Tab-separated table of C-alpha atoms in Angstrom:
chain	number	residue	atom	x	y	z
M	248	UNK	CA	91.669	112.519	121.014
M	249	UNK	CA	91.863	109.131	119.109
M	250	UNK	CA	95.662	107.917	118.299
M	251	UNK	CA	96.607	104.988	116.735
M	252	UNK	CA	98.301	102.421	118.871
M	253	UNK	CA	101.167	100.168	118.183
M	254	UNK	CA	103.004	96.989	120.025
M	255	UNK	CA	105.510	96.398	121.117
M	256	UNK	CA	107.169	99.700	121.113
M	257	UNK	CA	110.361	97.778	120.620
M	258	UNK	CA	110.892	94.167	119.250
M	259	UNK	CA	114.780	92.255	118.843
M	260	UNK	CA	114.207	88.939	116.968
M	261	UNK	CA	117.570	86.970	115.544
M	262	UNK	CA	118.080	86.708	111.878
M	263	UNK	CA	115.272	84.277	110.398
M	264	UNK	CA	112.757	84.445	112.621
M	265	UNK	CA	108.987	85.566	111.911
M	266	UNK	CA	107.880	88.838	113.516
M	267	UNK	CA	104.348	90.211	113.439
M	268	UNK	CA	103.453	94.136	114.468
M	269	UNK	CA	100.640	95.144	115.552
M	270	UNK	CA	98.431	98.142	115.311
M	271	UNK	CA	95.296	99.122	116.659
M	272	UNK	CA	94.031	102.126	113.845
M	273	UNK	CA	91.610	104.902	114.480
M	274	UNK	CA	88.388	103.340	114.983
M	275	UNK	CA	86.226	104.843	112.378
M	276	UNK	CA	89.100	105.129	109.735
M	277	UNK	CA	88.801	102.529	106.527
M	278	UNK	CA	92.488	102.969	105.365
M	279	UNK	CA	95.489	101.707	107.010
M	280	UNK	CA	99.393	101.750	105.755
M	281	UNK	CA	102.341	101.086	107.118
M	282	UNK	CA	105.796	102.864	106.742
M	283	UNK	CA	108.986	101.892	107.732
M	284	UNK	CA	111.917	104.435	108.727
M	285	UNK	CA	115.294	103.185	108.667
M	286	UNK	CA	117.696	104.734	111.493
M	287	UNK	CA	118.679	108.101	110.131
M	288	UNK	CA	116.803	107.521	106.681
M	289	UNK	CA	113.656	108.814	105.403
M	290	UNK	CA	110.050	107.454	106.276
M	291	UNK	CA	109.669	104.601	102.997
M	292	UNK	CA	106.194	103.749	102.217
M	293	UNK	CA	105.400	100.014	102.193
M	294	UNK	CA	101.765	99.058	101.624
M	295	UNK	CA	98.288	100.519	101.707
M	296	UNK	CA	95.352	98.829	102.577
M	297	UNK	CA	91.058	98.976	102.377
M	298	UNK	CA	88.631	96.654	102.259
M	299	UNK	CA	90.836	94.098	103.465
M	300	UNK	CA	92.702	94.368	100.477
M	301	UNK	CA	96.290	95.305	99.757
M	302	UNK	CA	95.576	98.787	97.301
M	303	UNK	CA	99.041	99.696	96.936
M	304	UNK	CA	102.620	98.445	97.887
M	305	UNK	CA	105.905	99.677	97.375
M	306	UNK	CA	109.058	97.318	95.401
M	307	UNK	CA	110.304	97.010	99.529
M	308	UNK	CA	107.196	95.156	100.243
M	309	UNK	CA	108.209	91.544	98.605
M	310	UNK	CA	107.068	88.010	99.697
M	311	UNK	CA	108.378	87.893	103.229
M	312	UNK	CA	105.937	90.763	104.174
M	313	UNK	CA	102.496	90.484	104.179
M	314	UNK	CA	99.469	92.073	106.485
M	315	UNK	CA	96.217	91.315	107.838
M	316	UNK	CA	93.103	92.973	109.714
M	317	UNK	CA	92.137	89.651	111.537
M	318	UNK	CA	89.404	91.096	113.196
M	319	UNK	CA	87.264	94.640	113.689
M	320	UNK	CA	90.086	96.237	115.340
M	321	UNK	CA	93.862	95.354	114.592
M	322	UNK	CA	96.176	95.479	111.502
M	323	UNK	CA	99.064	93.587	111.501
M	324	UNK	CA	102.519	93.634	109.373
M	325	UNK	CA	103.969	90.039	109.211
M	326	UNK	CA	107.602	89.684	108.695
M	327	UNK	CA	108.411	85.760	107.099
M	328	UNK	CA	112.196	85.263	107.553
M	329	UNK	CA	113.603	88.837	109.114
M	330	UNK	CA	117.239	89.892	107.206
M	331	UNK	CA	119.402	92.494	109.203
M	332	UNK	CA	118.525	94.967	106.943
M	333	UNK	CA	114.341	95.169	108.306
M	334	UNK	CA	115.801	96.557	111.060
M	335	UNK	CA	114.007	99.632	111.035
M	336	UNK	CA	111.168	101.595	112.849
M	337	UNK	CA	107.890	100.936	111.372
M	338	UNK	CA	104.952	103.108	111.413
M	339	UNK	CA	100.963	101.870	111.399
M	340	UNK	CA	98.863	104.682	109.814
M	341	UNK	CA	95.197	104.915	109.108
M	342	UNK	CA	92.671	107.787	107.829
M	343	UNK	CA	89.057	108.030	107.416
M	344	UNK	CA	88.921	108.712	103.560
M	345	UNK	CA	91.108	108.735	100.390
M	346	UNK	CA	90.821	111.990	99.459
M	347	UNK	CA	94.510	114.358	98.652
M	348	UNK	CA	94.076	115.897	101.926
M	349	UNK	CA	93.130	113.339	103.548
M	350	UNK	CA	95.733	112.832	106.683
M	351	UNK	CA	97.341	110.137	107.649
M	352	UNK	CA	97.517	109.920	111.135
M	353	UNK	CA	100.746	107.900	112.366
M	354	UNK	CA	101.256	105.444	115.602
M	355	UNK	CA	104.328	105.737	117.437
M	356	UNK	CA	106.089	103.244	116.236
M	357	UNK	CA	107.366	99.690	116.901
M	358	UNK	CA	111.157	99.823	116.696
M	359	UNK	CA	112.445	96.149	115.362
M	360	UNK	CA	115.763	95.053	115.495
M	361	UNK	CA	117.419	92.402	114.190
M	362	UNK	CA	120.331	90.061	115.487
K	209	UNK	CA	109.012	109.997	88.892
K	210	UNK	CA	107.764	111.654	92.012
K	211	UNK	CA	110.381	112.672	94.649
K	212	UNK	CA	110.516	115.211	97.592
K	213	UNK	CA	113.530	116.673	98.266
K	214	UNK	CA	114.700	118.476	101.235
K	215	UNK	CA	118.208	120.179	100.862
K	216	UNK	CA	118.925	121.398	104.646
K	217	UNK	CA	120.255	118.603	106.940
K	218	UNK	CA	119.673	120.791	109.816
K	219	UNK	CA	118.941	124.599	110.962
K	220	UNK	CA	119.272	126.536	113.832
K	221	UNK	CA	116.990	129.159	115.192
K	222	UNK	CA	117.301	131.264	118.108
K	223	UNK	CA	114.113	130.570	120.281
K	224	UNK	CA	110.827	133.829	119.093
K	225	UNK	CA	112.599	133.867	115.663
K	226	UNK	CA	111.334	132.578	112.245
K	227	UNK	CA	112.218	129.620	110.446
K	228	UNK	CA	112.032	128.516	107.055
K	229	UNK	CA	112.481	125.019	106.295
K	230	UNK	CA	112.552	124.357	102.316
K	231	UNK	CA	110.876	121.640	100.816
K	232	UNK	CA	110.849	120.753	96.278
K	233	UNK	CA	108.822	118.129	94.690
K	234	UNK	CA	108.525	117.242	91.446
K	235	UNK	CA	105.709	115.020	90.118
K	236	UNK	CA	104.095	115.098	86.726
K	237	UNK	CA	100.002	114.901	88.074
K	238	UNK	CA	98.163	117.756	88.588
K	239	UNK	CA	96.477	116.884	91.553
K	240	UNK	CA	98.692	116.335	94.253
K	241	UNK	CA	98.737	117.077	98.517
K	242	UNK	CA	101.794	118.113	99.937
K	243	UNK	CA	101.814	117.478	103.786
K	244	UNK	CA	104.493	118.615	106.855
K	245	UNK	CA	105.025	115.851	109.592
K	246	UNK	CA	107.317	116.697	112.552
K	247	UNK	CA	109.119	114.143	114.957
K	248	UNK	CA	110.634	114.738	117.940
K	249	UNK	CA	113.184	112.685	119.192
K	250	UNK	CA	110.396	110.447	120.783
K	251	UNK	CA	109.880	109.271	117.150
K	252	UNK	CA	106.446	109.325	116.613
K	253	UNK	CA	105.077	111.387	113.613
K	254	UNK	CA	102.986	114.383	114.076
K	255	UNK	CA	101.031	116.177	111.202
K	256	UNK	CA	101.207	120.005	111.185
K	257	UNK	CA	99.858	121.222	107.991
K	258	UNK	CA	98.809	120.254	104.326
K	259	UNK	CA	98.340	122.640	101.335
K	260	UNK	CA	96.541	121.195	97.926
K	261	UNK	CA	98.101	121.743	94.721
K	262	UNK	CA	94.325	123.839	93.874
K	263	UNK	CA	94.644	125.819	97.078
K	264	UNK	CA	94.848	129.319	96.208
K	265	UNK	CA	95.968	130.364	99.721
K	266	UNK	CA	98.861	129.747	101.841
K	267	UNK	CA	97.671	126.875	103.926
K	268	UNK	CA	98.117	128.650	107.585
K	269	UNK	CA	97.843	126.166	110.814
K	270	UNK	CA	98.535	128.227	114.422
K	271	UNK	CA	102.409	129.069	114.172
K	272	UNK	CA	102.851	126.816	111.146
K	273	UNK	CA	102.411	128.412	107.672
K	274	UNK	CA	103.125	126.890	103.940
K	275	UNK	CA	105.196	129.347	101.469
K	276	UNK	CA	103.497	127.495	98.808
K	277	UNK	CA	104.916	128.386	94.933
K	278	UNK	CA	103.222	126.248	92.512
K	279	UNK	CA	105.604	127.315	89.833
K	280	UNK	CA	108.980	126.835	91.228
K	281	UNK	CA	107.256	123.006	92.382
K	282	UNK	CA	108.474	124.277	96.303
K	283	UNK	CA	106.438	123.942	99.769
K	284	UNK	CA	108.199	125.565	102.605
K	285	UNK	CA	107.303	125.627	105.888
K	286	UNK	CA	107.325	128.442	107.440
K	287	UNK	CA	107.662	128.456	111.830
K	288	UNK	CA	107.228	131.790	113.572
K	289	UNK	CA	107.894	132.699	117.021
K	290	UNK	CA	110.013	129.447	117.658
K	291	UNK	CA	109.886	127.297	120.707
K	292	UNK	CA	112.073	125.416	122.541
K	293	UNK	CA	109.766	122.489	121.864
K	294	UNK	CA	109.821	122.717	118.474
K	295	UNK	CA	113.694	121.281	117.992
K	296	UNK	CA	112.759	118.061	116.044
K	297	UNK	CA	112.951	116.723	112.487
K	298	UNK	CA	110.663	117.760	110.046
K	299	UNK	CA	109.547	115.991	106.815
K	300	UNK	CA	107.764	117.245	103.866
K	301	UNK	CA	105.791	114.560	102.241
K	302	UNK	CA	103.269	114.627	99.297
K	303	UNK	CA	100.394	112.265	97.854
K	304	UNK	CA	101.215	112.408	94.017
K	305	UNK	CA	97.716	112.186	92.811
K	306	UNK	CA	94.569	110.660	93.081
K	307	UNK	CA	95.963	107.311	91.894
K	308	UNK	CA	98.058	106.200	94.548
K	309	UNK	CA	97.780	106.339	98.612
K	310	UNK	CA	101.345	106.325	99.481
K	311	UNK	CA	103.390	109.322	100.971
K	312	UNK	CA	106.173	110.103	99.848
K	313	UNK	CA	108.837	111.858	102.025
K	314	UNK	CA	111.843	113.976	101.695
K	315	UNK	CA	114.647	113.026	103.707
K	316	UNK	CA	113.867	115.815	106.690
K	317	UNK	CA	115.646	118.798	108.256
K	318	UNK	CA	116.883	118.728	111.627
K	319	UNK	CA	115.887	121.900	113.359
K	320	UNK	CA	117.352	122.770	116.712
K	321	UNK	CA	115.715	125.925	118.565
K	322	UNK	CA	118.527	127.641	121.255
K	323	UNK	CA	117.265	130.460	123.927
């Protein structure tokens, strides 16, 4: 069955530093999103994204962040200048349509942590 | 504003009973998708069942069944026959609408299954 993919599974970067996540989404899916789950928190919705356009983002997702489907295949989550407080799991997801029902089918995970 | 809320930190269920996990959401659309994710302690997300806010039925997936009551704005999933397997967190989430793509999730119930 087709999964979405995500690396690393775990990152540590210090305070400052630029981090990039990767994802490799279902391969006949249009729509892509990624999630982030602080430890112990809820899963927090960060940004959607179709026709390599951002369609929706959440007040977390501010000018440090910032993604990108640089070619056919991967969607990536840039982080500018990490704070302690991204660390966090985050979550690649990707479906084939828009509609309601529509699921949204998760990667494992890439846990970051920062120093 | 659209929120999920989840009022049972954790449950525990001897292993062949039912379960009930209870899941509210409030949102002001009329067309909305309310969706049941489970993660295990491996942390990746797994969807188990979605039920539209037109369904007429019960959305029923395998062991997995929705107690949905349109009126009361609740969405409870319902595990039979519980496994050992199934001890994990569980999330309800919902897509408020048509006009945005974002999940929104409540903050999960921690369900631990004993033989």
């Amino acid at each position: 069955e087709p999964e979405v993919t995500q690396t690393p599974s775990h990152q540590v970067t210090q305070m400052g530093q630029e981090v990039i996540l990767r994802c490799v989404p279902i391969s006949n899916h249009l729509y892509f999103y990624w999630y982030r789950q602080i430890l112990g928190q809820k899963v927090e919705f960060l940004v959607s994204f179709y026709n390599n356009e951002i369609s929706e983002k959440s007040e977390i997702f501010d000018d440090q962040f910032s993604v990108e489907r640089p070619d056919g295949s991967n969607f990536t989550l840039k982080i500018r200048s990490t704070k302690l407080e991204d660390s966090a799991m985050y979550f690649c997801a990707s479906s084939e349509r828009d509609g309601l029902g529509d699921e949204q089918y998760f990667g494992p995970g890439t846990r970051l942590t920062v120093t | 504003a659209q929120k999920i809320t989840q009022t049972q930190p954790g449950m525990f269920v001897q292993e062949k009973e039912a379960v009930t996990l209870d899941c509210t959401y409030d949102t002001s659309d009329p067309s909305y998708g309310l969706f049941w994710y489970k993660q295990p302690s491996s942390g990746e997300m797994i969807f188990l069942i979605y039920q539209g806010s037109y369904d007429q039925q019960n959305a029923t997936e395998g062991r997995y069944s929705l107690n949905f009551q349109k009126a009361r704005k609740s969405a409870n999933l319902v595990i039979s026959a519980s496994q050992l397997g199934d001890s994990a967190m569980y999330f309800c989430a919902m897509r408020g609408g048509y006009n945005t793509d974002k999940l929104i999730f409540g903050t999960g119930t921690r369900l631990q299954v004993f033989p």
